[in-house]
């Protein structure tokens, strides 16, 4: 219990620094604008034609395409990196926090902070997506309405005509085969895991290199490697960023190779390996190294 309390104290200290950090507010505002701009065609179609929409629109934001560099999920992963770009989270109070919480509490607390930031961020995206659908809200667990019409067309307009008037990027397989609730749950959990893994890698590399720029470089490469792997290996998916798209599952598209148990196991293994590496590095690093990293 003592270790848990010390760890939570470290997590709380890191979150308290958000109060004076304009960067966090800017990132959240920018993320909200991306969500609105991406889902605006669905909303506009619904308003123009009296169609309704489920508020569970998160899977539409994490759709996968052959050219994924401009997809919202890429921007969201970059946003997560920017939220944690002050790694290894050295503040004036950090030395005292390490002395009070010990190295174990400091390590666990920081990892909990990364997981909590990732949870807050994906929850924020989910809420923003739901708010976009409020004017045309339907509580039915179905894609029937705006999303389905934009994919299949209507008796008045074909899907090609609708695509010109309302250019939305909607994963066809998701709308065709899955319920919004199931697709949203999968997307939420895998995005949380992907964000957490990315944050832990950023933190680990920053600890090892004693330079945040190396952490940003490595995590940036991981994110931008996603479209490269998509080009080279389509329709296979080898990047954790890819796994956040529910179309990556073989149960949705038979030519895909991944299953929910496989993706779950991969995320658990990668997160555990990252935590063990962070724990080991946290035991070795000197507080003065953190201070020097912060000054750079």
Coordinates of N, CA and C in Angstrom, one line a residue, residues 184-276:
X184 N -16.2 0.5 -31.1 CA -15.7 1.6 -30.3 C -14.9 1.0 -29.1
X185 N -15.3 -0.1 -28.5 CA -14.6 -0.7 -27.4 C -13.2 -1.1 -27.8
X186 N -13.2 -1.8 -29.0 CA -11.9 -2.3 -29.5 C -11.0 -1.1 -29.8
X187 N -11.5 -0.1 -30.5 CA -10.6 1.1 -30.8 C -10.1 1.8 -29.6
X188 N -11.0 2.0 -28.6 CA -10.7 2.7 -27.4 C -9.5 2.0 -26.7
X189 N -9.7 0.6 -26.5 CA -8.7 -0.1 -25.7 C -7.3 -0.2 -26.5
X190 N -7.4 -0.5 -27.8 CA -6.1 -0.6 -28.5 C -5.4 0.8 -28.7
X191 N -6.2 1.8 -28.8 CA -5.6 3.2 -28.9 C -5.0 3.5 -27.6
X192 N -5.6 3.2 -26.5 CA -5.1 3.4 -25.1 C -3.7 2.7 -25.0
X193 N -3.7 1.4 -25.4 CA -2.5 0.6 -25.3 C -1.4 1.2 -26.2
X194 N -1.8 1.6 -27.4 CA -0.8 2.1 -28.4 C -0.2 3.5 -27.9
X195 N -1.1 4.3 -27.4 CA -0.6 5.6 -26.8 C 0.3 5.4 -25.6
X196 N -0.1 4.4 -24.7 CA 0.8 4.1 -23.6 C 2.1 3.6 -24.0
X197 N 2.1 2.6 -24.9 CA 3.4 2.1 -25.4 C 4.3 3.1 -26.0
X198 N 3.7 4.0 -26.8 CA 4.5 5.1 -27.5 C 5.1 6.0 -26.4
X199 N 4.3 6.3 -25.4 CA 4.7 7.2 -24.3 C 5.9 6.6 -23.5
X200 N 5.8 5.3 -23.2 CA 6.8 4.6 -22.5 C 8.1 4.5 -23.3
X201 N 8.0 4.3 -24.6 CA 9.2 4.3 -25.4 C 9.8 5.6 -25.4
X202 N 9.0 6.7 -25.5 CA 9.5 8.0 -25.5 C 10.3 8.3 -24.2
X203 N 9.7 7.9 -23.1 CA 10.3 8.0 -21.7 C 11.6 7.2 -21.6
X204 N 11.6 6.0 -22.1 CA 12.7 5.1 -22.0 C 13.9 5.6 -22.7
X205 N 13.7 6.0 -24.0 CA 14.7 6.5 -24.8 C 15.3 7.8 -24.2
X206 N 14.4 8.7 -23.7 CA 14.9 9.9 -23.0 C 15.8 9.6 -21.8
X207 N 15.4 8.6 -21.1 CA 16.2 8.2 -19.9 C 17.6 7.7 -20.3
X208 N 17.6 6.8 -21.3 CA 18.8 6.2 -21.8 C 19.8 7.3 -22.4
X209 N 19.2 8.1 -23.3 CA 20.0 9.0 -24.0 C 20.3 10.3 -23.2
X210 N 19.5 10.5 -22.2 CA 19.6 11.8 -21.4 C 19.3 13.0 -22.3
X211 N 18.5 12.8 -23.3 CA 18.2 13.9 -24.3 C 16.8 13.6 -24.8
X212 N 15.8 14.5 -24.6 CA 14.5 14.3 -25.1 C 14.4 14.3 -26.6
X213 N 15.3 14.9 -27.3 CA 15.3 14.9 -28.7 C 15.4 13.5 -29.3
X214 N 16.2 12.6 -28.7 CA 16.3 11.3 -29.1 C 15.0 10.5 -28.9
X215 N 14.3 10.8 -27.8 CA 13.0 10.2 -27.5 C 12.0 10.6 -28.6
X216 N 12.0 11.9 -28.9 CA 11.0 12.4 -29.9 C 11.3 11.8 -31.3
X217 N 12.6 11.6 -31.6 CA 13.0 11.1 -32.9 C 12.6 9.6 -33.0
X218 N 12.8 8.8 -32.0 CA 12.5 7.4 -32.1 C 11.0 7.2 -32.2
X219 N 10.2 7.9 -31.3 CA 8.8 7.7 -31.3 C 8.2 8.3 -32.6
X220 N 8.8 9.4 -33.1 CA 8.3 9.9 -34.4 C 8.5 8.9 -35.5
X221 N 9.7 8.3 -35.5 CA 10.0 7.2 -36.5 C 8.9 6.1 -36.5
X222 N 8.6 5.7 -35.2 CA 7.6 4.6 -35.0 C 6.3 5.0 -35.7
X223 N 5.9 6.2 -35.4 CA 4.6 6.7 -35.9 C 4.6 6.8 -37.5
X224 N 5.6 7.4 -38.0 CA 5.7 7.6 -39.4 C 6.1 6.3 -40.2
X225 N 6.5 5.3 -39.4 CA 6.8 4.0 -40.0 C 5.5 3.3 -40.4
X226 N 4.4 3.7 -39.8 CA 3.2 3.0 -40.1 C 2.8 3.1 -41.5
X227 N 2.7 4.3 -42.1 CA 2.4 4.4 -43.6 C 3.4 3.7 -44.5
X228 N 4.7 3.7 -44.1 CA 5.7 3.0 -44.9 C 5.4 1.5 -44.9
X229 N 5.1 0.9 -43.7 CA 4.8 -0.5 -43.6 C 3.5 -0.8 -44.3
X230 N 2.5 0.1 -44.3 CA 1.3 -0.1 -45.1 C 1.6 -0.2 -46.6
X231 N 2.5 0.7 -47.1 CA 2.8 0.6 -48.5 C 3.5 -0.7 -48.9
X232 N 4.4 -1.1 -48.0 CA 5.2 -2.2 -48.3 C 4.5 -3.6 -48.1
X233 N 3.7 -3.6 -47.1 CA 3.1 -4.9 -46.6 C 1.6 -5.0 -46.7
X234 N 1.0 -4.0 -47.3 CA -0.5 -4.1 -47.4 C -0.9 -5.4 -48.0
X235 N -1.9 -6.2 -47.5 CA -2.8 -5.8 -46.4 C -2.4 -6.2 -45.0
X236 N -1.1 -6.7 -44.8 CA -0.7 -7.1 -43.5 C -0.4 -5.8 -42.7
X237 N -0.4 -6.1 -41.3 CA -0.2 -4.9 -40.4 C 0.9 -5.3 -39.4
X238 N 2.0 -4.6 -39.4 CA 3.1 -4.9 -38.5 C 3.4 -3.8 -37.5
X239 N 2.7 -2.8 -37.5 CA 2.9 -1.7 -36.6 C 1.9 -1.6 -35.5
X240 N 2.2 -1.3 -34.3 CA 1.2 -1.1 -33.2 C 0.2 0.0 -33.5
X241 N 0.7 1.0 -34.3 CA -0.2 2.1 -34.8 C -1.3 1.5 -35.7
X242 N -1.0 0.5 -36.5 CA -1.9 -0.1 -37.4 C -3.0 -0.9 -36.6
X243 N -2.6 -1.4 -35.5 CA -3.5 -2.3 -34.7 C -4.7 -1.6 -34.1
X244 N -4.6 -0.3 -34.1 CA -5.8 0.5 -33.5 C -6.9 0.6 -34.5
X245 N -6.7 0.2 -35.8 CA -7.8 0.1 -36.8 C -8.4 -1.2 -36.7
X246 N -9.7 -1.2 -36.5 CA -10.4 -2.5 -36.3 C -10.5 -3.3 -37.5
X247 N -10.2 -2.7 -38.7 CA -10.2 -3.4 -39.9 C -9.0 -4.3 -40.0
X248 N -8.0 -4.2 -39.1 CA -6.8 -5.0 -39.1 C -7.2 -6.5 -38.6
X249 N -8.3 -6.7 -38.1 CA -8.7 -8.0 -37.6 C -9.1 -9.0 -38.8
X250 N -8.8 -10.2 -38.7 CA -9.2 -11.2 -39.7 C -10.7 -11.5 -39.6
X251 N -11.3 -11.2 -38.5 CA -12.7 -11.4 -38.4 C -13.5 -10.4 -39.1
X252 N -12.9 -9.3 -39.4 CA -13.5 -8.2 -40.2 C -13.2 -8.3 -41.7
X253 N -11.9 -8.5 -42.0 CA -11.5 -8.7 -43.3 C -10.6 -10.0 -43.4
X254 N -11.1 -11.0 -44.1 CA -10.5 -12.3 -44.0 C -9.0 -12.3 -44.4
X255 N -8.6 -11.4 -45.3 CA -7.2 -11.4 -45.8 C -6.3 -10.8 -44.8
X256 N -6.8 -10.2 -43.7 CA -5.9 -9.7 -42.6 C -5.5 -10.9 -41.7
X257 N -4.3 -10.7 -41.0 CA -3.7 -11.8 -40.3 C -3.9 -11.8 -38.8
X258 N -4.4 -10.7 -38.3 CA -4.4 -10.5 -36.8 C -5.7 -10.8 -36.2
X259 N -5.6 -11.3 -35.0 CA -6.8 -11.6 -34.2 C -6.8 -10.8 -32.9
X260 N -7.9 -10.7 -32.2 CA -7.9 -9.9 -30.9 C -7.0 -10.5 -29.9
X261 N -7.0 -11.9 -29.7 CA -6.0 -12.5 -28.8 C -4.6 -12.1 -29.1
X262 N -4.2 -12.2 -30.4 CA -2.9 -11.9 -30.8 C -2.5 -10.5 -30.6
X263 N -3.4 -9.5 -30.9 CA -3.1 -8.1 -30.7 C -3.0 -7.8 -29.2
X264 N -3.9 -8.4 -28.4 CA -3.9 -8.3 -26.9 C -2.5 -8.7 -26.4
X265 N -2.1 -9.9 -26.8 CA -0.9 -10.5 -26.3 C 0.3 -9.6 -26.7
X266 N 0.3 -9.2 -27.9 CA 1.4 -8.3 -28.4 C 1.6 -7.0 -27.6
X267 N 0.4 -6.4 -27.3 CA 0.4 -5.2 -26.6 C 0.9 -5.4 -25.1
X268 N 0.4 -6.5 -24.5 CA 0.8 -6.8 -23.1 C 2.3 -7.1 -23.1
X269 N 2.9 -7.9 -24.0 CA 4.3 -8.2 -24.0 C 5.1 -6.9 -24.2
X270 N 4.7 -6.1 -25.2 CA 5.5 -4.9 -25.5 C 5.5 -3.9 -24.3
X271 N 4.3 -3.8 -23.6 CA 4.2 -2.9 -22.5 C 5.0 -3.4 -21.3
X272 N 5.0 -4.7 -21.1 CA 5.8 -5.3 -20.0 C 7.3 -5.1 -20.2
X273 N 7.7 -5.4 -21.5 CA 9.1 -5.2 -21.8 C 9.6 -3.8 -21.6
X274 N 8.7 -2.8 -22.0 CA 9.0 -1.4 -21.9 C 9.1 -1.0 -20.4
X275 N 8.2 -1.5 -19.6 CA 8.2 -1.2 -18.2 C 9.4 -1.8 -17.5
X276 N 9.8 -3.0 -17.8 CA 11.0 -3.6 -17.2 C 12.2 -2.8 -17.6

